[in-house]
């Protein structure tokens, strides 16, 4: 084959530029730390990375939802705990007075204390979390109970659902009618008890005791129900963390450079490039004219 | 046979070798001329003379100066530029298209912004009464809209640029068609006398090679040495000295972009737009109509479906002022252009309180917000087989693999082309070593001929000195 100057020059520049483009690709990967710097670097991997990023983004949203749900449920637990305390105190008071030989002063002071208990219970039944009445169903901006325990919040069935796992929702609220009036009307029971004590009528007072116990049990049950939600949240938090870890690992697998592998390839490519340049400088400097006199 | 014959033969030899040296010097001078085919002087013995029963040689004659060329290789090389031109434009174009959707470097692109958008609905579901969650949702929606608009504009800009490029290339191609027709005439005139118009031929071949980079065409040479250039199944653009130019026609059904037509001398128009698969013009058309066109359609489809799905749910909900039936996005008339025209509904623009999170009308009800957030996992696209994210990811994957394929195909075409180039060079290229050897060869022959002339002259002197 005849070899002409254009072939030699053309081939030399082409080989060097091929080497250089491979060299630059590896350099880019090592500098950015990413295998994929544009979709064409790995079309399937790019799609996968976008999907994993979507998963990660959804997981971090679930984390936010979970902390929101947790706050709501803890606030509910706090309110119900306070109500339990107050009901126990009411039962104590009523038991003390029941069948005893109390005087008018004691009845009066017990009735006053019950007034305080009623106010406390109503206050807790009107508990807010982040400016929302937690026992008011969807009517979160409406105070659910007035001083007489009359309920004007949203009715049972108004469930505030928050997404806590992919496609799974947790009802974070319980409506006031269900908590305080579902079965025993807690506030009404306390009001009746106060009135009975104020009247000093032993029969009336004795009648209130089982009702108070019913009320206490009802709140304790609701508190337990709320507690199971806490457990679900704890599990969901662990799940999200595990999923996040897995997704991050996949993302790194898809996107990140294996430094050892790439450094080795980079070194190899560098050698190849240097060899190409060395050989070229030798080939290009061969000139027949140097040998002609 | 006389001494004068020796002198005549010597002079012919001097002439022939001198011309041969001038051919060498022409070759050396054109060593770097693109498309140049080296020339060779062909010598043969002159017609012998009969003298006293002897057939006497009458020295040398320079028969012709020949173009060293393999026409089959030249044809293949010329045609190989069509692939190269097409694929180079396609690879560059797709590389730019994929950048529009490149989120590899953690750039906040459409995908990330869509995620933020759905998450904002989830935040609203956690706090349906909160005006800050509403404001944040509205802000995120605006970013999403902006992202759609930007991607759409960038695609449109790329398509516009490809379209402009076509108009420049057409001018260039027409100028080359003219040159080829002119060279046709020059070659025919020069070759009527029976010689080979080597330099004109080199120039015409080079011109056709350059045209190949631009245009998908075919050519053949007739017996007069003129080439005919045809496109799309035989329609002639150059026929001997006549040229049918390429022209552009704006296509109202395709964003007003250009169609490429060939206009015959009778004024008849032939649409070539979709009939070419080689050359830069076809490359720009493919990038503009096929690849960018497809991405624009898909982007429109995505934007349109998001608008439809969100509005469908949103209109069933109640906003903070107790109104229902309010759209979130301004309703779109059609899928076409959705990515460019997507915007918030005027009511939402006015106040974020008009965002409907509630199904029942109560302010604490978050059911609509939850439902809209859940859209992100629903199979809303491709006739119910893909989520928004799936759809977008496969768009990115598609444009990525198209760009990757184009790059590979280009590398391959480049290899084929340089292989053919090397073969042509090995036949037609100028090699310094060879030319220098020839130079020395002819120089020595010239010196020898001069020596002969000198000897003949001395012989005459000898004769003259006889008293």
mmCIF file of C-alpha atoms in Angstrom, chain B residues 94-237:
data_model
loop_
_atom_site.group_PDB
_atom_site.id
_atom_site.type_symbol
_atom_site.label_atom_id
_atom_site.label_comp_id
_atom_site.label_asym_id
_atom_site.label_seq_id
_atom_site.Cartn_x
_atom_site.Cartn_y
_atom_site.Cartn_z
ATOM 1 C CA UNK B 94 -29.317 14.926 20.279
ATOM 2 C CA UNK B 95 -26.524 15.814 22.635
ATOM 3 C CA UNK B 96 -28.088 19.248 23.008
ATOM 4 C CA UNK B 97 -31.590 17.803 23.333
ATOM 5 C CA UNK B 98 -30.548 15.473 26.133
ATOM 6 C CA UNK B 99 -29.026 18.413 28.028
ATOM 7 C CA UNK B 100 -32.552 19.838 28.351
ATOM 8 C CA UNK B 101 -33.453 16.782 30.443
ATOM 9 C CA UNK B 102 -30.113 16.279 32.143
ATOM 10 C CA UNK B 103 -30.479 16.032 35.914
ATOM 11 C CA UNK B 104 -27.374 13.895 36.375
ATOM 12 C CA UNK B 105 -25.425 16.674 38.044
ATOM 13 C CA UNK B 106 -28.137 17.159 40.683
ATOM 14 C CA UNK B 107 -29.551 20.017 38.650
ATOM 15 C CA UNK B 108 -33.100 20.845 39.711
ATOM 16 C CA UNK B 109 -34.880 19.676 36.600
ATOM 17 C CA UNK B 110 -38.412 18.738 35.752
ATOM 18 C CA UNK B 111 -38.231 15.438 37.605
ATOM 19 C CA UNK B 112 -37.046 16.999 40.877
ATOM 20 C CA UNK B 113 -39.585 19.796 40.591
ATOM 21 C CA UNK B 114 -42.434 17.332 39.963
ATOM 22 C CA UNK B 115 -41.413 15.545 43.168
ATOM 23 C CA UNK B 116 -41.499 18.842 45.047
ATOM 24 C CA UNK B 117 -44.930 19.568 43.600
ATOM 25 C CA UNK B 118 -46.482 16.307 44.823
ATOM 26 C CA UNK B 119 -44.745 16.663 48.184
ATOM 27 C CA UNK B 120 -46.210 20.140 48.569
ATOM 28 C CA UNK B 121 -49.690 18.583 48.340
ATOM 29 C CA UNK B 122 -48.702 16.151 51.060
ATOM 30 C CA UNK B 123 -47.522 19.064 53.201
ATOM 31 C CA UNK B 124 -50.862 20.721 52.603
ATOM 32 C CA UNK B 125 -52.585 17.483 53.631
ATOM 33 C CA UNK B 126 -50.703 17.641 56.923
ATOM 34 C CA UNK B 127 -51.821 21.232 57.432
ATOM 35 C CA UNK B 128 -54.869 21.985 55.316
ATOM 36 C CA UNK B 129 -55.685 25.190 57.244
ATOM 37 C CA UNK B 130 -52.196 26.554 57.062
ATOM 38 C CA UNK B 131 -51.693 29.489 54.745
ATOM 39 C CA UNK B 132 -47.945 28.873 54.671
ATOM 40 C CA UNK B 133 -48.468 25.340 53.293
ATOM 41 C CA UNK B 134 -50.762 26.871 50.670
ATOM 42 C CA UNK B 135 -48.300 29.577 49.718
ATOM 43 C CA UNK B 136 -45.547 27.013 49.510
ATOM 44 C CA UNK B 137 -47.680 24.761 47.296
ATOM 45 C CA UNK B 138 -48.488 27.660 45.007
ATOM 46 C CA UNK B 139 -44.814 28.601 44.828
ATOM 47 C CA UNK B 140 -43.840 25.022 43.977
ATOM 48 C CA UNK B 141 -46.559 24.860 41.325
ATOM 49 C CA UNK B 142 -45.131 28.034 39.777
ATOM 50 C CA UNK B 143 -41.677 26.473 39.690
ATOM 51 C CA UNK B 144 -43.154 23.383 38.016
ATOM 52 C CA UNK B 145 -44.898 25.553 35.435
ATOM 53 C CA UNK B 146 -41.696 27.470 34.871
ATOM 54 C CA UNK B 147 -39.754 24.230 34.424
ATOM 55 C CA UNK B 148 -42.240 23.032 31.783
ATOM 56 C CA UNK B 149 -42.063 26.378 30.001
ATOM 57 C CA UNK B 150 -38.268 26.413 30.104
ATOM 58 C CA UNK B 151 -37.887 22.867 28.795
ATOM 59 C CA UNK B 152 -40.388 23.660 26.070
ATOM 60 C CA UNK B 153 -38.592 26.882 25.127
ATOM 61 C CA UNK B 154 -35.207 25.194 25.060
ATOM 62 C CA UNK B 155 -36.557 22.477 22.762
ATOM 63 C CA UNK B 156 -38.174 25.098 20.585
ATOM 64 C CA UNK B 157 -34.929 27.100 20.421
ATOM 65 C CA UNK B 158 -33.029 24.003 19.354
ATOM 66 C CA UNK B 159 -35.614 23.217 16.666
ATOM 67 C CA UNK B 160 -35.542 26.850 15.499
ATOM 68 C CA UNK B 161 -31.756 26.723 15.294
ATOM 69 C CA UNK B 162 -31.882 23.497 13.254
ATOM 70 C CA UNK B 163 -34.395 25.156 10.963
ATOM 71 C CA UNK B 164 -32.159 28.232 10.464
ATOM 72 C CA UNK B 165 -29.234 25.938 9.843
ATOM 73 C CA UNK B 166 -31.172 24.243 7.034
ATOM 74 C CA UNK B 167 -31.669 27.582 5.301
ATOM 75 C CA UNK B 168 -27.921 28.332 5.402
ATOM 76 C CA UNK B 169 -27.010 24.877 4.155
ATOM 77 C CA UNK B 170 -29.452 25.117 1.251
ATOM 78 C CA UNK B 171 -27.648 28.242 0.007
ATOM 79 C CA UNK B 172 -24.339 26.441 0.290
ATOM 80 C CA UNK B 173 -25.668 23.350 -1.498
ATOM 81 C CA UNK B 174 -27.117 25.440 -4.331
ATOM 82 C CA UNK B 175 -23.778 27.207 -4.806
ATOM 83 C CA UNK B 176 -22.086 23.812 -5.015
ATOM 84 C CA UNK B 177 -24.637 22.564 -7.566
ATOM 85 C CA UNK B 178 -23.833 25.627 -9.671
ATOM 86 C CA UNK B 179 -20.087 24.954 -9.450
ATOM 87 C CA UNK B 180 -20.569 21.328 -10.453
ATOM 88 C CA UNK B 181 -22.582 22.386 -13.520
ATOM 89 C CA UNK B 182 -19.882 24.897 -14.479
ATOM 90 C CA UNK B 183 -17.151 22.300 -14.055
ATOM 91 C CA UNK B 184 -19.212 19.893 -16.190
ATOM 92 C CA UNK B 185 -18.985 22.363 -19.062
ATOM 93 C CA UNK B 186 -15.263 22.986 -18.560
ATOM 94 C CA UNK B 187 -14.502 19.274 -18.465
ATOM 95 C CA UNK B 188 -16.502 18.534 -21.598
ATOM 96 C CA UNK B 189 -14.811 21.341 -23.508
ATOM 97 C CA UNK B 190 -11.342 20.316 -22.346
ATOM 98 C CA UNK B 191 -11.867 16.662 -23.045
ATOM 99 C CA UNK B 192 -13.363 17.097 -26.543
ATOM 100 C CA UNK B 193 -9.765 17.228 -27.733
ATOM 101 C CA UNK B 194 -9.129 13.819 -26.215
ATOM 102 C CA UNK B 195 -7.125 14.856 -23.147
ATOM 103 C CA UNK B 196 -8.028 14.317 -19.507
ATOM 104 C CA UNK B 197 -9.033 17.427 -17.611
ATOM 105 C CA UNK B 198 -7.390 16.141 -14.431
ATOM 106 C CA UNK B 199 -7.501 19.265 -12.318
ATOM 107 C CA UNK B 200 -11.091 20.095 -13.200
ATOM 108 C CA UNK B 201 -12.022 16.526 -12.367
ATOM 109 C CA UNK B 202 -10.285 16.684 -8.982
ATOM 110 C CA UNK B 203 -12.060 19.930 -8.257
ATOM 111 C CA UNK B 204 -15.460 18.550 -9.292
ATOM 112 C CA UNK B 205 -14.964 15.388 -7.232
ATOM 113 C CA UNK B 206 -14.051 17.538 -4.249
ATOM 114 C CA UNK B 207 -17.122 19.697 -4.830
ATOM 115 C CA UNK B 208 -19.324 16.597 -4.931
ATOM 116 C CA UNK B 209 -17.719 15.341 -1.742
ATOM 117 C CA UNK B 210 -18.573 18.598 -0.016
ATOM 118 C CA UNK B 211 -22.101 18.418 -1.409
ATOM 119 C CA UNK B 212 -22.321 14.902 -0.002
ATOM 120 C CA UNK B 213 -21.762 16.218 3.509
ATOM 121 C CA UNK B 214 -24.817 18.409 3.004
ATOM 122 C CA UNK B 215 -27.202 16.473 0.829
ATOM 123 C CA UNK B 216 -28.445 12.963 0.135
ATOM 124 C CA UNK B 217 -27.938 12.465 -3.615
ATOM 125 C CA UNK B 218 -26.583 10.111 -6.223
ATOM 126 C CA UNK B 219 -24.449 10.754 -9.307
ATOM 127 C CA UNK B 220 -23.261 9.167 -12.492
ATOM 128 C CA UNK B 221 -20.971 10.306 -15.273
ATOM 129 C CA UNK B 222 -21.987 10.216 -18.917
ATOM 130 C CA UNK B 223 -19.749 9.545 -21.935
ATOM 131 C CA UNK B 224 -19.015 13.266 -22.393
ATOM 132 C CA UNK B 225 -17.485 13.358 -18.904
ATOM 133 C CA UNK B 226 -20.328 15.329 -17.353
ATOM 134 C CA UNK B 227 -21.972 14.177 -14.134
ATOM 135 C CA UNK B 228 -25.682 14.083 -13.420
ATOM 136 C CA UNK B 229 -26.723 14.641 -9.817
ATOM 137 C CA UNK B 230 -30.047 13.120 -8.817
ATOM 138 C CA UNK B 231 -32.075 13.088 -5.628
ATOM 139 C CA UNK B 232 -34.886 10.941 -4.320
ATOM 140 C CA UNK B 233 -35.223 8.300 -6.991
ATOM 141 C CA UNK B 234 -33.950 10.041 -10.074
ATOM 142 C CA UNK B 235 -35.033 13.666 -9.910
ATOM 143 C CA UNK B 236 -32.076 15.558 -11.440
ATOM 144 C CA UNK B 237 -30.559 18.586 -9.673
#
